[in-house]
Phi, psi and omega in degrees: 000317180295320180294318178293329176296319177297313181295322178296319179294320179297318177297320178296320179298318179298319177296317180296320179298318178297316181294318181296316180296317180300316180296317183296313181288334178292325177297318179292316179299317180297321179294317180292327177295320178296329179277358180080027182249016183296337182295342180299330180299318182290324182290315189254012181051038186299318181302327179280319182296321183295328178278336172294317177297321178299313179297324179295315179293322176300318179296332180277335187241271188298309182296324177302314181297322182287311185296316183290338179273319188259358177227178181272001181289133184273167176299322181297318180291322177294325176296320179295318179297314181296320178296320178298317178296320178297318180296318178298316179299320179296310181298317180302313182296315183293319178298318179297319178295322180293336182271358180295129179232090186217153178296320181256063183300316182299319179294322178298315177300314183297315180295320179296314182293328175297317180290324176298315179298318179297318180295316182289328174294320178299319179295318180293311187286318186266303184285314181301312182289319182291341178295340178292339174301318182294315179297322180293313183292328179289323186263333187234347176105166183299325184303322185278000167262318184288319182301308177297326179297318178295321179298319179296319179297315178299314182297315181295318181294315183288331176296322178292314183296311180294326178295319179290318185279322188236352188297121178229333185247121181292139181275301177224077190300328182285333181263314184219087187301335183276346181281135182236160177297318180297321178294319180297313181291315180298321179295319180297315179295321180294319180295318177296323183293324184267345189300307185295307179298326180293315181293320178297322179294318182288325180282330179062240183287351182269009178297136178235180179292342181266357185301315181299317180297315179300315182297316183293318181296316179293323179294322178296317179296314179300324183281323188261332186247314185306321180301336181290342171295321177291322178296319178295319178298322177297321179296319179297316180296318179295320181295334183247013175064035181246140177281316179224165177280335181199186182234027183300315181244110181307125179087349182236356177087206184256198183294318180299321180299329181271337188239014181297326177277330181295318184292331178291332182282328188305308181294323180297316181301312181296313183292326176294312179298321181298326185261332189232006184253130178273095185295339180293340180271350184213121182286138179294343181274352181285000000 
């Protein structure tokens, strides 16, 4: 049951990565269409290239972790495959640009490269960071993916509650007008308050003398750093005239809107556990 749970979570992460990338590039595409720049897709075969880049990054991150664990393919061979895909993408993009035959060639190049930059930033921020969930669940177990996720949910919820009840001072008004200092502080205190008992409850018999320290450090990161993933997402939406990244959940937006803070947390959790967690005290299969 635990093993199938791990595989199920990995499958869910792959679906989420696809959805997040699709939503992010759709926001950029929609903005360019409003500006009358949609024709660039036909000139540069952009719709196909953006998904080739997505597949390339998956081969470098998430798929690499899955393939090397469940098959006999080595890291070195996966690196070679990913490098080959990257090389193909590079040649493909340059050839397409060289074939552009337009009166405004420079503008076409500029618009294309702007969209390329947006796509690669989306891949780095969303797919690259979320791939650490897979490494975490494989090496340390489901709990160390679920526990930080619950902390982010608590922090986000309490920021809203404290903001509504006590919020008077805007935190970052130009990026996220609804966020308040009171909400930020109240959410941080609430996250710290629930972190230790929540982790002890989730670990059960696997609680150690270091459990409190792990819980507090992860809660501090979730409270002080993770919200900035949401602030950055707000900046992207404002820059492209979008209210939400998607319409998956009515009134709450898409997958990116729900996981913008979660993806910022994923790499820290893995790297923290890798450096400061005694895996001998806790089995990754638990």
